PDB file of C-alpha atoms in Angstrom:
ATOM      1  CA  ALA A   1      67.436 128.784 160.875  1.00 95.00           C
ATOM      2  CA  PHE A   2      65.750 126.391 163.280  1.00 97.00           C
ATOM      3  CA  LEU A   3      65.148 122.638 162.539  1.00 95.00           C
ATOM      4  CA  PHE A   4      62.505 120.903 163.736  1.00 96.00           C
ATOM      5  CA  THR A   5      62.550 117.290 163.962  1.00 92.00           C
ATOM      6  CA  GLY A   6      60.157 114.400 163.199  1.00 87.00           C
ATOM      7  CA  GLN A   7      59.568 111.088 165.220  1.00 84.00           C
ATOM      8  CA  SER A   8      62.137 108.741 166.436  1.00 79.00           C
ATOM      9  CA  SER A   9      64.247 111.761 168.447  1.00 82.00           C
ATOM     10  CA  GLN A  10      61.905 111.315 171.286  1.00 87.00           C
ATOM     11  CA  TYR A  11      63.191 109.933 174.743  1.00 90.00           C
ATOM     12  CA  LEU A  12      61.748 109.827 178.241  1.00 93.00           C
ATOM     13  CA  ASN A  13      62.499 112.663 180.101  1.00 95.00           C
ATOM     14  CA  MET A  14      63.501 114.710 177.092  1.00 95.00           C
ATOM     15  CA  GLY A  15      63.193 118.358 178.229  1.00 96.00           C
ATOM     16  CA  LYS A  16      63.053 117.329 182.210  1.00 97.00           C
ATOM     17  CA  SER A  17      65.803 119.368 183.345  1.00 97.00           C
ATOM     18  CA  LEU A  18      64.771 122.521 181.495  1.00 98.00           C
ATOM     19  CA  TYR A  19      61.672 122.258 182.795  1.00 98.00           C
ATOM     20  CA  HIS A  20      62.756 122.279 186.353  1.00 98.00           C
ATOM     21  CA  SER A  21      65.123 125.025 185.599  1.00 98.00           C
ATOM     22  CA  GLU A  22      63.567 127.147 182.921  1.00 98.00           C
ATOM     23  CA  SER A  23      60.230 129.053 183.708  1.00 98.00           C
ATOM     24  CA  VAL A  24      59.757 130.169 180.192  1.00 98.00           C
ATOM     25  CA  PHE A  25      60.211 126.664 178.928  1.00 98.00           C
ATOM     26  CA  ARG A  26      58.388 125.377 181.693  1.00 98.00           C
ATOM     27  CA  ASP A  27      55.442 127.614 181.225  1.00 98.00           C
ATOM     28  CA  SER A  28      55.439 126.793 177.549  1.00 98.00           C
ATOM     29  CA  ILE A  29      55.030 122.996 178.221  1.00 98.00           C
ATOM     30  CA  ASP A  30      52.312 123.498 180.985  1.00 98.00           C
ATOM     31  CA  ARG A  31      50.464 125.789 178.169  1.00 98.00           C
ATOM     32  CA  CYS A  32      50.870 122.862 175.516  1.00 98.00           C
ATOM     33  CA  SER A  33      49.825 120.253 178.309  1.00 98.00           C
ATOM     34  CA  ALA A  34      46.727 122.222 178.965  1.00 98.00           C
ATOM     35  CA  LEU A  35      45.273 122.880 175.250  1.00 98.00           C
ATOM     36  CA  LEU A  36      46.284 118.827 174.849  1.00 98.00           C
ATOM     37  CA  ALA A  37      44.321 117.917 177.678  1.00 96.00           C
ATOM     38  CA  ASP A  38      41.164 117.129 175.262  1.00 94.00           C
ATOM     39  CA  PHE A  39      43.162 115.138 173.008  1.00 95.00           C
ATOM     40  CA  MET A  40      45.178 112.906 174.653  1.00 95.00           C
ATOM     41  CA  ASP A  41      44.249 110.254 177.163  1.00 93.00           C
ATOM     42  CA  GLU A  42      47.434 110.676 179.246  1.00 94.00           C
ATOM     43  CA  ALA A  43      48.448 113.969 180.273  1.00 95.00           C
ATOM     44  CA  LEU A  44      51.643 115.526 178.517  1.00 96.00           C
ATOM     45  CA  LEU A  45      53.614 115.755 181.554  1.00 96.00           C
ATOM     46  CA  ASP A  46      52.978 112.165 182.850  1.00 95.00           C
ATOM     47  CA  VAL A  47      53.975 110.971 179.337  1.00 96.00           C
ATOM     48  CA  LEU A  48      57.061 113.099 179.156  1.00 96.00           C
ATOM     49  CA  PHE A  49      58.404 112.707 182.263  1.00 96.00           C
ATOM     50  CA  ALA A  50      56.706 109.113 183.353  1.00 91.00           C
ATOM     51  CA  GLU A  51      57.578 108.126 186.956  1.00 89.00           C
ATOM     52  CA  ASP A  52      55.364 105.044 186.631  1.00 83.00           C
ATOM     53  CA  SER A  53      57.026 102.090 185.149  1.00 84.00           C
ATOM     54  CA  ASN A  54      53.652 101.213 183.323  1.00 86.00           C
ATOM     55  CA  LYS A  55      53.612 104.345 181.626  1.00 87.00           C
ATOM     56  CA  SER A  56      57.600 104.760 180.341  1.00 89.00           C
ATOM     57  CA  HIS A  57      56.958 103.334 177.131  1.00 90.00           C
ATOM     58  CA  LEU A  58      54.124 105.771 176.441  1.00 93.00           C
ATOM     59  CA  ILE A  59      56.578 108.267 174.774  1.00 92.00           C
ATOM     60  CA  ASP A  60      57.320 105.852 172.243  1.00 89.00           C
ATOM     61  CA  ASP A  61      53.675 105.418 171.095  1.00 91.00           C
ATOM     62  CA  THR A  62      52.856 107.595 167.734  1.00 91.00           C
ATOM     63  CA  LYS A  63      49.814 108.900 169.347  1.00 94.00           C
ATOM     64  CA  TYR A  64      51.571 110.618 172.162  1.00 95.00           C
ATOM     65  CA  THR A  65      55.044 111.077 170.438  1.00 95.00           C
ATOM     66  CA  GLN A  66      53.978 113.817 168.181  1.00 96.00           C
ATOM     67  CA  PRO A  67      52.526 115.741 170.439  1.00 97.00           C
ATOM     68  CA  CYS A  68      55.469 115.407 173.049  1.00 97.00           C
ATOM     69  CA  LEU A  69      57.852 116.407 170.461  1.00 97.00           C
ATOM     70  CA  PHE A  70      55.920 119.275 169.104  1.00 97.00           C
ATOM     71  CA  SER A  71      55.515 120.668 172.524  1.00 98.00           C
ATOM     72  CA  ILE A  72      59.212 119.951 173.287  1.00 98.00           C
ATOM     73  CA  GLU A  73      60.309 121.713 170.037  1.00 97.00           C
ATOM     74  CA  TYR A  74      57.596 124.840 170.411  1.00 98.00           C
ATOM     75  CA  SER A  75      59.021 125.299 173.984  1.00 98.00           C
ATOM     76  CA  LEU A  76      62.568 125.227 173.166  1.00 98.00           C
ATOM     77  CA  CYS A  77      62.000 127.790 170.173  1.00 97.00           C
ATOM     78  CA  LYS A  78      60.266 130.100 172.878  1.00 98.00           C
ATOM     79  CA  LEU A  79      63.288 129.510 175.426  1.00 98.00           C
ATOM     80  CA  TRP A  80      65.679 130.376 172.505  1.00 98.00           C
ATOM     81  CA  GLU A  81      63.287 133.681 171.740  1.00 97.00           C
ATOM     82  CA  SER A  82      63.220 134.811 175.224  1.00 98.00           C
ATOM     83  CA  TRP A  83      67.325 134.564 175.193  1.00 98.00           C
ATOM     84  CA  GLY A  84      67.073 136.830 171.758  1.00 98.00           C
ATOM     85  CA  VAL A  85      67.535 133.976 169.417  1.00 97.00           C
ATOM     86  CA  THR A  86      64.732 133.963 166.635  1.00 95.00           C
ATOM     87  CA  PRO A  87      65.014 132.065 163.293  1.00 95.00           C
ATOM     88  CA  SER A  88      65.146 133.894 159.736  1.00 96.00           C
ATOM     89  CA  ILE A  89      63.693 130.560 158.720  1.00 97.00           C
ATOM     90  CA  VAL A  90      62.326 127.255 160.135  1.00 97.00           C
ATOM     91  CA  VAL A  91      61.932 124.108 158.586  1.00 96.00           C
ATOM     92  CA  GLY A  92      60.762 120.720 159.778  1.00 95.00           C
ATOM     93  CA  HIS A  93      60.166 117.250 159.119  1.00 91.00           C
ATOM     94  CA  SER A  94      56.794 115.294 159.658  1.00 90.00           C
ATOM     95  CA  ALA A  95      55.256 116.576 163.167  1.00 91.00           C
ATOM     96  CA  GLY A  96      58.165 119.137 163.283  1.00 95.00           C
ATOM     97  CA  GLU A  97      56.715 120.615 160.163  1.00 96.00           C
ATOM     98  CA  ILE A  98      53.360 121.294 162.105  1.00 97.00           C
ATOM     99  CA  ALA A  99      55.880 123.366 164.923  1.00 97.00           C
ATOM    100  CA  ALA A 100      58.086 125.017 162.259  1.00 98.00           C
ATOM    101  CA  ALA A 101      54.500 126.194 160.705  1.00 98.00           C
ATOM    102  CA  CYS A 102      53.355 127.119 164.129  1.00 98.00           C
ATOM    103  CA  VAL A 103      56.502 128.929 164.964  1.00 96.00           C
ATOM    104  CA  ALA A 104      56.385 130.839 161.760  1.00 97.00           C
ATOM    105  CA  GLY A 105      52.872 131.922 162.523  1.00 96.00           C
ATOM    106  CA  VAL A 106      51.314 129.565 160.197  1.00 97.00           C
ATOM    107  CA  PHE A 107      49.105 128.105 163.232  1.00 94.00           C
ATOM    108  CA  SER A 108      47.894 129.323 166.061  1.00 98.00           C
ATOM    109  CA  LEU A 109      49.316 126.971 168.927  1.00 98.00           C
ATOM    110  CA  GLN A 110      45.796 125.776 169.796  1.00 98.00           C
ATOM    111  CA  ASP A 111      45.194 124.995 165.985  1.00 98.00           C
ATOM    112  CA  ALA A 112      48.862 123.441 165.762  1.00 98.00           C
ATOM    113  CA  LEU A 113      48.210 121.220 169.150  1.00 98.00           C
ATOM    114  CA  LYS A 114      44.822 120.037 167.787  1.00 98.00           C
ATOM    115  CA  LEU A 115      46.296 119.234 164.204  1.00 97.00           C
ATOM    116  CA  VAL A 116      49.340 117.151 165.824  1.00 97.00           C
ATOM    117  CA  ALA A 117      47.484 115.242 168.167  1.00 97.00           C
ATOM    118  CA  ASN A 118      44.459 114.537 165.531  1.00 96.00           C
ATOM    119  CA  ARG A 119      47.385 113.534 163.080  1.00 96.00           C
ATOM    120  CA  ALA A 120      49.145 110.921 165.623  1.00 95.00           C
ATOM    121  CA  ARG A 121      46.148 109.684 166.614  1.00 94.00           C
ATOM    122  CA  LEU A 122      44.869 108.744 163.000  1.00 94.00           C
ATOM    123  CA  MET A 123      48.580 107.616 162.316  1.00 90.00           C
ATOM    124  CA  ALA A 124      48.748 105.398 165.483  1.00 88.00           C
ATOM    125  CA  SER A 125      45.263 103.772 164.396  1.00 88.00           C
ATOM    126  CA  VAL A 126      46.958 102.311 161.287  1.00 82.00           C
ATOM    127  CA  HIS A 127      47.827  98.832 161.582  1.00 70.00           C
ATOM    128  CA  THR A 128      50.454  97.940 159.456  1.00 75.00           C
ATOM    129  CA  ASP A 129      53.135  95.124 158.954  1.00 85.00           C
ATOM    130  CA  GLY A 130      55.810  97.417 157.538  1.00 85.00           C
ATOM    131  CA  SER A 131      59.147  98.692 158.342  1.00 85.00           C
ATOM    132  CA  MET A 132      61.641 100.914 156.998  1.00 85.00           C
ATOM    133  CA  ALA A 133      65.592 101.133 157.033  1.00 87.00           C
ATOM    134  CA  VAL A 134      68.425 103.204 155.975  1.00 89.00           C
ATOM    135  CA  VAL A 135      71.009 101.496 154.067  1.00 94.00           C
ATOM    136  CA  TYR A 136      74.286 102.700 153.604  1.00 94.00           C
ATOM    137  CA  ALA A 137      75.169 101.657 149.859  1.00 95.00           C
ATOM    138  CA  THR A 138      74.521 103.340 146.184  1.00 96.00           C
ATOM    139  CA  GLU A 139      71.035 103.231 144.970  1.00 96.00           C
ATOM    140  CA  MET A 140      72.418 100.782 142.154  1.00 95.00           C
ATOM    141  CA  VAL A 141      73.526  98.043 144.969  1.00 95.00           C
ATOM    142  CA  VAL A 142      70.462  98.469 146.922  1.00 95.00           C
ATOM    143  CA  ALA A 143      68.089  98.541 143.821  1.00 95.00           C
ATOM    144  CA  ALA A 144      69.858  95.040 142.743  1.00 93.00           C
ATOM    145  CA  MET A 145      69.297  93.603 146.245  1.00 90.00           C
ATOM    146  CA  VAL A 146      65.752  94.664 146.612  1.00 92.00           C
ATOM    147  CA  GLN A 147      65.009  93.269 143.292  1.00 92.00           C
ATOM    148  CA  GLU A 148      64.473  89.696 144.734  1.00 90.00           C
ATOM    149  CA  PHE A 149      61.922  91.620 146.846  1.00 91.00           C
ATOM    150  CA  LYS A 150      60.180  93.565 144.462  1.00 91.00           C
ATOM    151  CA  ARG A 151      56.928  92.480 145.300  1.00 93.00           C
ATOM    152  CA  ASP A 152      57.262  93.265 149.255  1.00 93.00           C
ATOM    153  CA  ILE A 153      60.037  95.723 149.546  1.00 94.00           C
ATOM    154  CA  SER A 154      60.938  99.049 147.422  1.00 93.00           C
ATOM    155  CA  LEU A 155      63.027 101.672 147.450  1.00 94.00           C
ATOM    156  CA  ALA A 156      61.418 104.793 149.391  1.00 92.00           C
ATOM    157  CA  ALA A 157      64.214 107.442 149.211  1.00 91.00           C
ATOM    158  CA  ILE A 158      67.526 108.139 147.720  1.00 93.00           C
ATOM    159  CA  ASN A 159      68.903 110.541 150.333  1.00 89.00           C
ATOM    160  CA  GLY A 160      72.382 110.581 149.110  1.00 91.00           C
ATOM    161  CA  PRO A 161      74.924 108.698 147.192  1.00 95.00           C
ATOM    162  CA  ARG A 162      75.360 106.325 149.490  1.00 94.00           C
ATOM    163  CA  LEU A 163      72.042 106.358 151.392  1.00 92.00           C
ATOM    164  CA  VAL A 164      69.044 104.657 150.702  1.00 94.00           C
ATOM    165  CA  THR A 165      65.862 104.269 152.282  1.00 92.00           C
ATOM    166  CA  ILE A 166      64.229 101.060 151.927  1.00 94.00           C
ATOM    167  CA  SER A 167      60.530 100.099 153.113  1.00 92.00           C
ATOM    168  CA  GLY A 168      58.258  97.051 152.935  1.00 92.00           C
ATOM    169  CA  LYS A 169      56.558  94.085 154.416  1.00 92.00           C
ATOM    170  CA  SER A 170      58.431  93.695 158.122  1.00 90.00           C
ATOM    171  CA  ALA A 171      59.092  89.638 157.134  1.00 91.00           C
ATOM    172  CA  GLN A 172      60.767  90.484 153.968  1.00 92.00           C
ATOM    173  CA  MET A 173      62.514  93.464 155.464  1.00 92.00           C
ATOM    174  CA  GLU A 174      64.383  90.893 157.776  1.00 91.00           C
ATOM    175  CA  ARG A 175      65.522  88.798 155.099  1.00 92.00           C
ATOM    176  CA  ILE A 176      66.716  91.483 153.433  1.00 91.00           C
ATOM    177  CA  PHE A 177      68.634  92.747 156.698  1.00 90.00           C
ATOM    178  CA  LYS A 178      70.295  89.472 156.898  1.00 91.00           C
ATOM    179  CA  LYS A 179      71.405  89.772 153.350  1.00 91.00           C
ATOM    180  CA  LEU A 180      72.830  93.220 153.891  1.00 90.00           C
ATOM    181  CA  THR A 181      74.916  92.276 156.801  1.00 91.00           C
ATOM    182  CA  SER A 182      76.151  88.965 155.391  1.00 93.00           C
ATOM    183  CA  GLN A 183      77.813  91.347 152.873  1.00 92.00           C
ATOM    184  CA  LYS A 184      78.709  93.691 155.349  1.00 94.00           C
ATOM    185  CA  ILE A 185      76.495  96.317 154.503  1.00 94.00           C
ATOM    186  CA  ARG A 186      74.793  98.729 157.212  1.00 91.00           C
TER     187      ARG A 186
END
C-alpha cells in the first residue's frame, strides 16, 4: 500500500537529492513542472528548490504547497515503480488523495495536476481567521474545555481514544492553548 500525505509534510528542498541522483524521479518532476507551467505563477522547481531567499517561503503557501506535494508524491511513486515496487492499494489525504487517484488511473497526470493546482489556488484565496490543533486528551476532557468557547471552537475530529482535533477562531484557539498548557495537556 502507498500512502500519499496531505499538506504540512512539505519542506524546502524536499526531493532535491533524488532529483539530482535519480533520472526517473527527475524526469517525472520535470514533466509535472512543464504541465504546471500554465497553472502556477512560479516554476515548480523554483518553489521546491528555492535558491532565492525571497522565494524560500513559497513552499508553505498553499497555492504552491499542494502542487509541489503532488509532484513529489507522484514522482516518488514512479521511481518506486521503476524499481519494481508497485502498490496493490493506494490511499491519500487531501492533495494526497489526488495523487493516489492519479496513480490508480482515475485521472491522467495532466488532469490531476490541473485539479490540484486549481484546488490549491482556490484554497489559498479563502481568507480565514481560523486554526486547527491536535489535542492529546480524551474526547470528554477536550469537550469540557471547549465548552467555554463553544461559539468559536469545536471538536473537528475524534482521531483516537486520546487524540482529538479542535478548530476555530485563532484568538480563541490561543486562549484554549494556554488553558491546555496550564493543565499540561499537549
